[in-house]
XYZ file of C-alpha atoms in Angstrom:
721
model
C 36.675 -17.417 10.522
C 35.701 -14.435 9.399
C 33.624 -15.708 6.024
C 31.845 -17.638 8.462
C 30.330 -14.983 11.303
C 29.109 -12.962 8.161
C 27.921 -15.961 7.510
C 25.406 -16.515 9.876
C 25.217 -12.781 10.500
C 23.352 -12.461 6.700
C 21.730 -16.149 7.126
C 19.915 -14.459 10.243
C 18.920 -11.524 8.884
C 17.223 -13.346 6.337
C 15.248 -15.057 8.441
C 14.644 -12.626 11.409
C 12.834 -10.232 7.581
C 11.278 -13.474 6.935
C 9.939 -13.532 10.236
C 8.526 -9.953 10.123
C 7.294 -10.301 7.004
C 3.626 -10.207 7.509
C 0.510 -10.532 5.130
C -0.802 -7.403 3.454
C -4.178 -8.335 5.539
C -1.770 -7.752 8.454
C -0.040 -5.029 7.463
C -3.187 -3.197 7.584
C -4.295 -4.560 10.912
C -0.345 -3.324 12.482
C -0.523 0.312 10.472
C -4.346 1.439 11.540
C -3.288 0.324 15.661
C 0.448 2.221 14.759
C -1.401 5.089 13.943
C -3.639 5.099 16.648
C -0.936 4.519 19.187
C 0.984 7.742 17.630
C -2.156 9.512 17.749
C -1.227 9.349 21.617
C 2.432 10.031 22.066
C 4.136 10.871 18.539
C 7.486 9.545 17.941
C 7.100 7.097 20.015
C 5.881 4.330 18.628
C 7.983 4.443 16.683
C 10.166 2.633 18.924
C 7.465 0.077 19.633
C 7.403 -4.039 17.166
C 3.987 -4.468 16.149
C 2.821 -8.145 15.580
C -0.061 -9.686 14.150
C -0.359 -13.229 15.892
C -3.710 -15.771 15.415
C -6.780 -15.561 17.350
C -7.133 -18.243 19.811
C -11.315 -20.136 18.331
C -11.327 -16.989 17.335
C -11.043 -14.717 20.706
C -8.956 -11.353 20.995
C -5.517 -12.268 21.789
C -2.268 -10.248 22.598
C 1.156 -10.255 24.149
C 3.554 -7.391 25.655
C 7.040 -7.674 25.920
C 9.714 -5.339 26.982
C 12.936 -5.648 27.941
C 16.189 -4.174 27.213
C 14.238 -1.287 26.196
C 13.097 -2.359 23.100
C 9.629 -3.081 23.338
C 7.049 -5.438 21.071
C 3.683 -6.409 21.128
C 1.736 -8.456 19.489
C -2.001 -9.417 19.266
C -5.045 -10.678 16.325
C -6.769 -8.099 15.408
C -6.482 -3.797 15.452
C -8.122 -3.891 18.350
C -6.173 -5.979 20.737
C -3.206 -4.051 19.368
C -3.980 -0.985 20.575
C -5.164 -2.539 23.728
C -1.887 -4.136 24.269
C -0.560 -0.247 24.379
C -2.961 0.952 26.755
C -2.586 -1.977 29.150
C 1.243 -1.687 28.317
C 1.432 1.973 29.335
C -0.534 1.814 33.498
C 1.048 -0.366 33.849
C 4.980 -0.513 33.992
C 4.584 3.069 31.849
C 2.049 4.781 35.343
C 0.336 6.589 32.296
C -2.782 7.552 31.044
C -4.670 9.125 28.303
C -9.009 9.787 28.067
C -11.197 11.793 28.182
C -10.151 14.325 31.508
C -6.925 14.808 30.212
C -4.263 12.793 30.617
C -0.956 11.746 32.541
C 1.855 10.407 30.617
C 5.319 10.188 32.396
C 6.665 8.471 28.630
C 10.556 7.324 29.986
C 13.537 8.092 27.423
C 13.341 4.095 27.413
C 10.749 1.919 27.587
C 10.814 -0.373 30.994
C 10.889 -4.078 31.871
C 7.893 -6.349 31.542
C 5.891 -8.487 30.626
C 2.802 -10.342 29.659
C 1.459 -13.749 30.011
C -1.400 -14.075 26.223
C -4.355 -12.875 27.394
C -7.714 -14.146 25.919
C -10.966 -11.673 25.807
C -13.363 -14.585 26.816
C -16.014 -13.070 24.427
C -16.592 -12.224 20.703
C -17.866 -8.387 21.120
C -16.478 -6.410 23.506
C -20.181 -3.682 22.747
C -19.956 0.491 23.601
C -22.564 3.321 23.178
C -26.258 3.222 23.194
C -28.244 5.365 20.964
C -28.865 7.465 23.218
C -25.449 8.346 23.375
C -25.829 10.466 20.304
C -28.071 12.563 22.280
C -26.721 12.868 25.306
C -22.992 13.398 23.831
C -22.397 13.450 20.047
C -25.253 15.072 18.479
C -22.929 17.875 16.853
C -19.337 15.707 17.074
C -17.454 15.897 14.219
C -15.076 14.221 12.574
C -11.750 16.085 15.205
C -13.707 14.692 17.606
C -15.248 11.081 16.636
C -11.410 9.799 16.310
C -10.640 10.028 19.550
C -13.368 8.660 20.592
C -12.705 5.239 18.287
C -9.263 6.014 19.272
C -10.710 5.391 23.338
C -12.153 2.236 21.982
C -9.452 0.385 20.378
C -6.755 1.909 23.356
C -9.468 0.418 25.910
C -9.801 -2.843 23.142
C -13.306 -2.583 22.520
C -14.737 -4.400 18.923
C -18.267 -3.869 18.618
C -19.296 0.182 18.665
C -23.126 1.559 18.101
C -23.055 3.728 14.533
C -26.141 5.133 14.107
C -25.774 9.249 12.534
C -26.780 9.902 8.481
C -29.660 6.894 9.628
C -32.236 10.488 8.982
C -30.399 11.197 5.895
C -30.316 7.661 4.872
C -34.074 7.580 5.599
C -35.597 10.222 3.978
C -34.470 8.104 0.658
C -36.364 5.972 0.987
C -39.410 8.413 2.015
C -38.815 10.333 -1.603
C -38.756 6.827 -3.167
C -42.475 6.292 -1.233
C -43.867 8.847 -2.786
C -43.492 11.134 0.122
C -42.537 15.101 0.172
C -39.283 16.453 1.626
C -41.178 18.387 3.216
C -43.392 16.020 3.849
C -40.315 13.925 5.324
C -38.478 16.669 7.588
C -41.839 17.839 9.034
C -41.531 13.699 10.304
C -37.828 14.352 12.273
C -36.960 15.997 15.351
C -33.156 17.322 15.739
C -29.905 16.683 16.439
C -29.978 16.165 20.326
C -33.663 14.531 20.128
C -32.682 12.343 17.369
C -32.564 9.319 19.660
C -35.793 9.293 20.534
C -37.395 9.369 17.163
C -35.125 6.382 16.326
C -36.368 4.463 19.242
C -40.390 5.922 18.213
C -40.066 8.140 20.649
C -40.459 11.428 19.113
C -41.715 12.981 16.245
C -40.659 16.966 14.644
C -39.439 18.457 18.307
C -36.838 21.333 17.907
C -37.525 20.671 14.193
C -36.794 19.888 11.245
C -33.479 19.325 9.343
C -31.901 21.592 6.599
C -29.781 19.355 3.455
C -26.414 20.679 4.571
C -27.988 18.700 7.904
C -28.111 15.753 5.424
C -25.632 16.218 3.872
C -22.858 16.572 6.306
C -23.867 13.495 7.806
C -23.574 11.479 5.612
C -19.982 12.994 5.307
C -19.680 11.764 8.942
C -20.261 8.993 8.861
C -18.213 7.636 5.574
C -15.435 8.903 7.877
C -17.014 7.196 11.229
C -17.237 3.385 8.944
C -14.144 4.232 7.382
C -11.292 4.247 10.533
C -14.277 1.477 12.617
C -13.019 -0.585 9.869
C -9.906 -0.205 9.734
C -9.570 -1.355 13.098
C -11.384 -4.326 12.306
C -14.305 -3.727 14.343
C -18.055 -4.151 13.430
C -20.225 -1.769 13.720
C -23.703 -1.927 14.751
C -25.873 0.386 12.145
C -29.440 1.201 12.621
C -32.262 -0.809 10.323
C -36.136 0.319 10.339
C -38.287 -0.702 13.845
C -42.029 0.645 11.661
C -42.445 4.162 12.625
C -43.449 6.047 9.993
C -44.164 9.453 8.826
C -47.432 10.927 9.561
C -47.744 11.944 6.302
C -47.263 8.050 5.362
C -50.150 7.212 7.523
C -52.886 10.319 6.410
C -52.291 9.047 2.763
C -52.691 5.000 3.618
C -56.349 5.324 5.635
C -56.774 1.395 4.786
C -54.176 0.335 7.381
C -54.470 -0.403 10.135
C -51.274 2.198 12.218
C -51.406 2.041 15.859
C -50.766 5.316 17.773
C -47.598 4.736 20.921
C -47.831 7.279 23.028
C -44.200 8.278 24.766
C -42.833 10.847 27.979
C -46.116 12.098 28.672
C -45.729 14.346 24.959
C -48.617 15.564 22.905
C -49.845 12.523 20.338
C -49.539 14.228 18.019
C -44.972 14.548 18.867
C -46.111 10.497 19.055
C -45.513 7.932 16.894
C -47.269 5.619 14.297
C -46.044 2.443 13.494
C -46.347 0.140 10.867
C -49.477 -3.453 12.200
C -46.557 -6.090 11.283
C -48.667 -8.118 8.299
C -48.319 -5.226 6.887
C -46.544 -6.438 3.409
C -44.876 -1.848 4.172
C -43.070 -3.483 6.912
C -40.546 -6.121 4.923
C -41.129 -2.968 1.167
C -39.388 -0.285 3.723
C -37.130 -2.089 5.450
C -35.404 -3.550 2.964
C -35.380 -0.053 0.998
C -33.694 0.814 3.704
C -30.845 -1.666 3.557
C -30.229 -1.302 1.267
C -30.384 2.407 0.344
C -27.844 2.507 3.973
C -25.361 -0.183 1.893
C -26.060 1.378 -1.637
C -24.189 4.443 0.445
C -22.222 3.033 2.884
C -21.263 -0.347 1.795
C -21.921 -3.908 3.142
C -22.708 -4.514 6.943
C -23.698 -7.119 9.036
C -25.098 -6.385 12.704
C -28.431 -4.158 12.291
C -30.219 -2.132 15.022
C -33.826 -2.192 15.072
C -35.613 -0.974 17.991
C -40.041 -1.367 18.161
C -41.199 -0.978 21.545
C -39.008 1.347 23.892
C -40.009 2.302 26.796
C -44.014 1.365 25.204
C -45.942 -0.935 25.825
C -47.952 -2.196 22.540
C -51.852 -1.557 22.958
C -53.406 -4.674 24.123
C -56.494 -5.739 25.934
C -54.416 -6.889 28.920
C -56.649 -9.730 29.203
C -56.244 -10.810 25.753
C -52.959 -12.804 26.163
C -52.568 -15.367 23.123
C -53.509 -12.059 20.861
C -50.875 -10.149 22.527
C -48.032 -13.342 22.126
C -49.520 -13.436 18.346
C -48.481 -10.271 17.772
C -45.234 -10.122 19.216
C -44.244 -12.990 16.975
C -45.606 -11.460 13.804
C -44.156 -8.937 14.796
C -40.997 -10.513 15.728
C -41.015 -12.028 12.302
C -41.444 -8.672 9.971
C -38.930 -6.854 11.900
C -35.907 -10.402 11.494
C -37.640 -9.893 8.153
C -37.347 -6.789 7.072
C -33.335 -6.927 7.688
C -32.915 -9.652 5.848
C -34.889 -8.848 2.745
C -32.463 -5.947 2.309
C -29.386 -8.190 3.362
C -30.045 -11.722 3.799
C -26.481 -11.547 5.899
C -27.266 -9.787 7.850
C -27.628 -9.504 12.095
C -30.760 -8.203 13.854
C -29.600 -6.903 17.118
C -32.067 -5.337 19.047
C -31.573 -3.528 22.605
C -32.979 -5.471 25.612
C -33.642 -2.590 27.746
C -37.088 -2.644 27.087
C -37.491 -6.114 28.391
C -36.197 -5.040 32.285
C -37.889 -1.534 32.510
C -40.769 -3.569 31.611
C -40.559 -6.109 33.227
C -44.101 -6.793 34.251
C -45.135 -6.588 30.749
C -42.269 -9.166 29.085
C -43.044 -11.841 30.965
C -41.218 -14.841 29.301
C -43.904 -16.978 27.193
C -44.054 -12.550 25.647
C -40.363 -12.266 25.299
C -40.418 -16.445 24.129
C -43.376 -15.007 20.699
C -40.526 -12.517 19.912
C -37.587 -14.907 18.894
C -40.021 -17.804 18.370
C -39.163 -16.316 14.512
C -35.992 -15.663 13.806
C -33.202 -18.140 13.917
C -30.963 -17.636 17.024
C -28.127 -17.181 14.072
C -29.919 -14.047 12.971
C -30.404 -11.836 16.000
C -28.235 -10.654 19.163
C -29.739 -9.566 22.594
C -27.477 -6.534 24.327
C -28.561 -6.966 27.553
C -28.277 -2.862 27.913
C -29.026 -2.826 32.215
C -27.497 -5.298 34.297
C -27.007 -2.413 36.980
C -30.811 -1.546 36.948
C -32.371 -4.312 38.776
C -30.339 -4.899 42.035
C -30.251 -0.650 42.471
C -33.734 0.307 40.328
C -35.898 -2.737 38.924
C -36.181 -4.773 42.170
C -36.033 -8.339 40.102
C -33.382 -10.420 38.781
C -31.171 -9.144 36.014
C -32.930 -9.645 32.229
C -31.182 -12.748 31.499
C -31.960 -14.868 34.120
C -35.689 -14.568 33.729
C -35.279 -14.648 30.412
C -32.657 -18.137 30.681
C -29.752 -16.540 28.954
C -32.298 -15.073 25.996
C -33.549 -18.511 25.176
C -31.324 -19.957 22.539
C -30.653 -16.558 21.043
C -26.625 -14.457 21.266
C -26.545 -12.296 23.472
C -24.431 -8.855 25.308
C -24.116 -8.289 28.551
C -24.281 -5.008 29.768
C -24.680 -2.251 31.388
C -26.253 1.923 31.803
C -23.000 3.637 33.849
C -24.936 6.559 33.071
C -28.529 8.375 32.253
C -28.347 11.472 30.627
C -24.397 12.315 31.305
C -25.378 13.316 34.600
C -21.833 14.213 36.495
C -21.913 13.074 40.079
C -20.310 9.826 41.446
C -21.908 6.709 40.811
C -22.154 3.809 40.096
C -21.613 0.429 41.802
C -17.639 -0.831 41.661
C -17.587 -4.007 43.071
C -20.462 -5.506 40.931
C -19.089 -4.380 37.790
C -15.605 -6.030 38.717
C -17.557 -9.101 38.830
C -21.349 -9.072 37.199
C -20.515 -10.468 33.592
C -17.740 -13.027 34.582
C -20.744 -14.418 37.104
C -22.771 -14.215 34.022
C -20.240 -16.338 32.407
C -20.147 -18.924 33.905
C -23.319 -19.798 34.800
C -24.587 -22.527 34.011
C -27.965 -21.805 31.923
C -26.127 -18.749 30.621
C -27.006 -19.319 27.652
C -24.735 -18.459 24.274
C -23.591 -15.235 26.381
C -20.974 -13.562 23.138
C -19.944 -10.463 24.639
C -19.786 -7.257 26.898
C -19.569 -3.822 27.431
C -20.884 -0.230 28.628
C -24.460 1.739 27.554
C -23.978 5.925 29.111
C -25.839 7.784 27.450
C -23.271 10.248 28.912
C -19.502 10.215 28.446
C -16.784 12.215 29.658
C -17.938 11.407 32.984
C -17.075 8.634 35.841
C -13.753 7.521 34.233
C -12.854 4.913 36.531
C -15.821 2.716 35.795
C -15.548 2.662 32.033
C -11.326 1.438 32.148
C -12.866 -1.255 34.889
C -15.926 -2.389 32.188
C -12.723 -1.796 29.647
C -10.933 -4.661 31.474
C -13.413 -7.447 31.827
C -13.953 -7.600 28.818
C -10.981 -8.934 28.965
C -11.452 -10.641 31.771
C -13.219 -14.504 32.666
C -13.108 -13.934 36.381
C -13.749 -10.802 37.971
C -11.343 -8.638 39.042
C -9.734 -7.304 42.978
C -10.733 -4.233 42.405
C -8.134 -3.305 45.893
C -5.217 -4.118 43.493
C -6.970 -2.934 40.434
C -7.575 0.484 42.013
C -3.990 0.896 43.186
C -2.870 0.050 39.453
C -5.459 2.852 38.302
C -4.180 5.536 40.945
C -0.435 4.617 39.177
C -1.660 4.822 35.873
C -3.608 8.446 36.733
C -1.743 10.116 38.912
C 2.212 8.289 39.208
C 1.529 6.705 42.437
C -1.274 5.718 45.255
C -0.155 7.551 48.351
C -1.735 5.693 52.021
C -3.734 9.286 52.313
C -5.148 7.652 48.401
C -5.495 3.908 48.858
C -8.491 5.505 52.101
C -9.531 7.873 49.422
C -10.498 5.430 47.461
C -11.628 3.358 50.354
C -14.415 5.805 50.943
C -15.493 6.081 47.706
C -15.855 3.520 46.418
C -18.468 2.381 50.737
C -20.209 5.144 49.168
C -21.105 6.984 46.486
C -19.759 4.113 44.323
C -20.721 1.023 46.425
C -24.543 2.447 44.579
C -26.181 3.641 41.251
C -29.546 6.148 41.126
C -30.652 7.053 38.160
C -31.425 10.644 38.915
C -28.336 11.710 40.389
C -28.944 15.137 40.837
C -28.995 18.156 44.029
C -31.647 19.944 44.833
C -30.646 23.066 43.474
C -30.181 22.046 39.901
C -34.146 20.989 39.926
C -35.240 24.334 41.829
C -38.032 22.000 44.788
C -37.258 18.538 44.927
C -38.814 16.622 41.667
C -41.820 14.311 42.607
C -41.363 12.431 39.444
C -37.538 12.161 39.578
C -36.410 11.385 43.272
C -33.069 12.238 43.071
C -30.428 10.254 44.662
C -26.859 11.111 45.501
C -24.143 10.502 48.030
C -22.980 13.195 50.418
C -21.802 11.669 53.437
C -19.620 12.843 55.533
C -17.616 9.120 54.694
C -17.944 10.843 50.921
C -17.111 13.989 52.093
C -14.220 13.222 53.764
C -13.001 10.530 51.068
C -12.574 14.161 49.095
C -10.571 15.896 51.886
C -7.371 12.980 51.289
C -8.006 13.010 48.127
C -7.500 16.766 48.329
C -4.516 16.036 51.071
C -2.676 14.284 47.683
C -1.786 17.812 46.336
C 2.014 18.224 47.306
C 3.300 14.540 46.389
C 0.627 13.919 42.672
C -0.069 17.825 41.664
C 1.924 17.281 38.587
C -0.167 14.898 36.946
C -3.163 16.546 34.791
C -5.529 14.159 35.736
C -4.447 14.798 39.680
C -5.666 17.963 39.247
C -9.016 17.437 36.878
C -9.942 14.846 39.353
C -9.409 17.764 42.081
C -11.259 19.805 41.026
C -14.167 18.119 40.170
C -13.950 16.492 43.390
C -13.239 20.031 45.485
C -16.174 21.616 43.578
C -19.262 18.895 44.301
C -18.025 19.184 48.258
C -18.550 22.050 47.778
C -21.377 21.996 45.269
C -23.407 19.900 48.364
C -22.350 22.453 50.681
C -24.711 24.692 48.523
C -27.026 22.206 48.452
C -27.792 21.644 53.035
C -28.043 25.378 52.659
C -29.861 25.226 49.832
C -32.134 23.141 51.358
C -32.445 25.225 54.587
C -33.427 28.295 52.542
C -36.664 26.151 50.552
C -37.921 24.847 53.941
C -37.211 28.925 55.648
C -39.602 29.546 52.555
C -41.867 26.963 54.004
C -42.659 28.216 57.357
C -42.361 31.070 56.927
C -39.015 32.918 57.721
C -37.483 35.072 54.967
C -34.765 36.245 56.802
C -33.208 33.263 57.372
C -34.181 31.144 53.396
C -32.464 34.639 52.124
C -29.489 34.582 53.959
C -29.708 30.646 52.861
C -29.722 31.695 49.846
C -27.647 33.892 49.476
C -24.845 31.558 51.021
C -25.481 28.454 48.937
C -25.381 31.021 45.547
C -21.946 32.585 47.017
C -20.998 28.916 46.512
C -22.281 27.749 43.234
C -20.841 31.116 42.371
C -16.999 29.652 42.771
C -17.972 26.543 41.727
C -19.047 27.744 38.233
C -15.518 29.901 38.380
C -13.608 26.006 39.471
C -15.201 23.778 36.819
C -14.521 26.871 33.928
C -10.581 25.011 35.202
C -11.823 22.021 34.583
C -11.262 20.073 30.394
C -14.932 18.397 31.311
C -17.231 20.115 32.819
C -18.209 23.588 30.915
C -21.288 24.893 29.194
C -18.844 26.235 26.342
C -17.181 23.726 24.688
C -21.726 21.886 24.314
C -22.854 24.938 22.769
C -19.077 25.215 20.351
C -20.655 21.799 18.990
C -23.717 23.017 18.361
C -22.637 26.109 16.134
C -19.771 24.837 14.800
C -22.839 22.979 13.518
C -24.400 25.572 11.688
C -23.799 26.936 8.668
C -25.758 30.215 8.537
C -26.795 32.263 12.304
C -29.744 31.330 11.601
C -28.905 27.388 12.037
C -26.204 28.120 14.566
C -29.023 29.451 16.673
C -31.546 26.291 16.279
C -28.651 23.994 17.559
C -27.332 26.610 19.925
C -31.455 26.000 21.591
C -32.171 22.327 20.549
C -28.768 21.499 22.016
C -29.547 23.859 25.432
C -32.791 22.462 25.951
C -31.618 19.172 25.972
C -29.671 19.298 28.915
C -32.180 21.506 30.908
C -36.028 21.318 30.513
C -35.782 18.003 27.767
C -39.351 18.241 27.334
C -42.846 15.821 27.824
C -42.104 15.562 31.344
C -38.060 15.673 30.816
C -37.473 18.162 33.375
C -33.851 18.371 34.342
C -33.646 14.812 32.988
C -29.704 15.232 31.947
C -29.046 18.742 34.782
C -25.484 18.851 34.364
C -22.991 19.439 36.917
C -21.401 22.260 34.451
C -19.464 25.803 35.002
C -21.840 28.403 32.990
C -24.499 26.447 33.248
C -24.410 27.266 36.911
C -23.621 30.284 37.727
C -26.244 30.886 33.888
C -29.356 28.943 34.620
C -29.412 27.305 37.781
C -29.280 30.637 40.120
C -30.754 32.785 38.109
C -33.766 30.375 38.221
C -33.462 29.641 42.252
C -33.141 32.934 42.796
C -36.308 34.082 40.478
C -37.825 30.516 42.030
C -37.674 32.729 45.242
C -39.082 36.171 43.942
C -42.503 37.773 43.600
C -41.895 36.623 40.226
C -41.975 32.162 40.909
C -44.448 31.889 38.046
C -43.169 33.950 34.977
C -40.237 30.462 35.981
C -40.715 27.953 33.170
C -40.826 31.512 30.667
C -38.122 32.079 31.831
C -36.154 28.722 30.989
C -37.050 29.121 27.385
C -36.186 32.115 26.974
C -32.989 31.426 28.312
C -32.847 28.204 26.197
C -33.947 30.800 22.828
C -30.970 33.063 23.725
C -28.082 32.935 22.909
C -25.417 31.800 25.634
C -22.503 33.688 26.191
C -19.459 32.836 28.627
C -18.845 35.060 31.211
C -17.177 33.309 34.095
C -14.038 33.986 34.681
C -11.749 30.725 35.786
C -9.411 31.115 38.603
C -5.596 32.354 38.623
C -4.881 28.464 40.872
C -7.480 26.298 40.307
C -5.614 23.073 42.105
C -5.236 26.002 45.549
C -8.468 27.075 45.630
C -10.333 24.734 45.976
C -8.275 23.297 48.915
C -8.876 26.244 50.332
C -12.731 25.755 49.066
C -13.028 22.615 50.780
C -11.192 23.689 54.034
C -13.222 27.147 54.545
C -16.981 25.155 54.428
C -15.551 21.928 56.298
C -17.599 22.495 59.113
C -20.409 23.736 57.304
């Protein structure tokens, strides 16, 4: 009897051992996912059993089973495993780790939880924006990039944009085309403005770049791509879009270059673009792909945008000529990529098709796409939130019949410039991509995602969009928010539920391009109209949120959100007084004007100190990232100047575009500007801004000792203002 028992046990162990064996590829996928999870929870990751399972028709799949303290996660890829773990942490452990911090409640024994097999309806879950590499990540190091790639993996993202080191590769190409290093370096902008250089909008501004910068970007891109590939992500690399250095245009007077315009900059900063019939288009494009792949290895997806927010110089009445030119451009861009890699797929942003919808009518877009094979192109329909809230049009994919047979990805741009105020249409985010997926006229929709210009804000939006990447149906927003609060704060008491209902009915039921307070622009901006929700209902929602402090103060994420919301509440009160100060000043009532200005700035100084206790909303890390990238004192100063310029004066007509709600920036930039405007030296405002940008900044803000307590007391103090 004992022998038979031992035989059964031995046989069972063999069967279990065989069942757990994975192919080398599966082992690598599990290892990559486990490493991500280990960085979130440490040794407890070793208690999880992972298994790779088959995809469903090429679509990612996952399963979760926790029973009797044993947690098993199954998935069809590293990213599927990571997203499954993220789902389990949210739903079973009431835990969350994100940009602003973490609320981790890890019991000694894994809680019971079981999910049905979950299949994403999308081949790709896309993330990032060309502009993210300026407004958020221009000076990131590997440690910060590693955290971001982990964040992406845990949210199921498998198609990130990866444009680092574009200039390092481009320089090699231009050297082969006969330009000197000095001529090439004159072409490039400083790091924070490189996204607009890559899209052909801007040259030279705040440049040049150093040899050390070029080499460090190569090293950083290797690490970023290696990690993305370990996780079986599909990075989108940069490609040539037709823009050439000024020196190249000067050396080839026989070529009819087009000199484009953008952003109110002097022409010397604007781009020269090759005509599509030029043999140099394919030659340079081929060299770029070859040099890129020689350095970083084979890639499939390549981004090229030749018309971002710029009009082709064509006669408005020459419709036929316009279409012929667009067809040639489309063919030239595609051929320049495929010449370097015959298997490559051209990816392009669809932003400009909606942003300039009067130019990109049906026949114009059809012309651009006409000579590109359907299976060799992906259009990222970037801003599906803007037709409703800004452009007053139909969503672009509807206007263009699902992009005429081309593959495309449904996306949003929830954030412009890294602005931090609460904004976004949560109900739309919870439904619109699913509606498109089910529509009869959606064509070849193969993915969904988001393309925020600035990260580290409005975290609820990105958690919701991550879940929409795995849902072919609209999400019930009320129940989703209940789960979100449980994961983020550990509970969702009635006051919290009421607070989020008010948030959803106010700030989170709208989307504006420029949510800024008036004190952030000194005077109302007539070029880009600011809209921000400071309604009584929204402010009451903040009061309800803060009323949960006694029960939820153990959550770091609750404390961070409370600080942010209270600071926002106080900033709205300060804005009300500041607007009164402007009106009094214009009416010649100097005493009342000064009184309102003084109270407004006093409140903002408190806001500055509160935000000094927040994990994200501070100027200090932004400046530190920039300075740490510099190798010499001169380069450190130059990078800091560039980083500060982007979030303040920017350049051209972009002044106050980014408008960060940050400690340090409020105290040392916005408040002195306000006071200067009300002084006899108002005419020196622009000179003062430039001096502030060029002068190295040192943080002098002292955070309050008890930020949550101070936040609640301050809101109560100014609630009747």
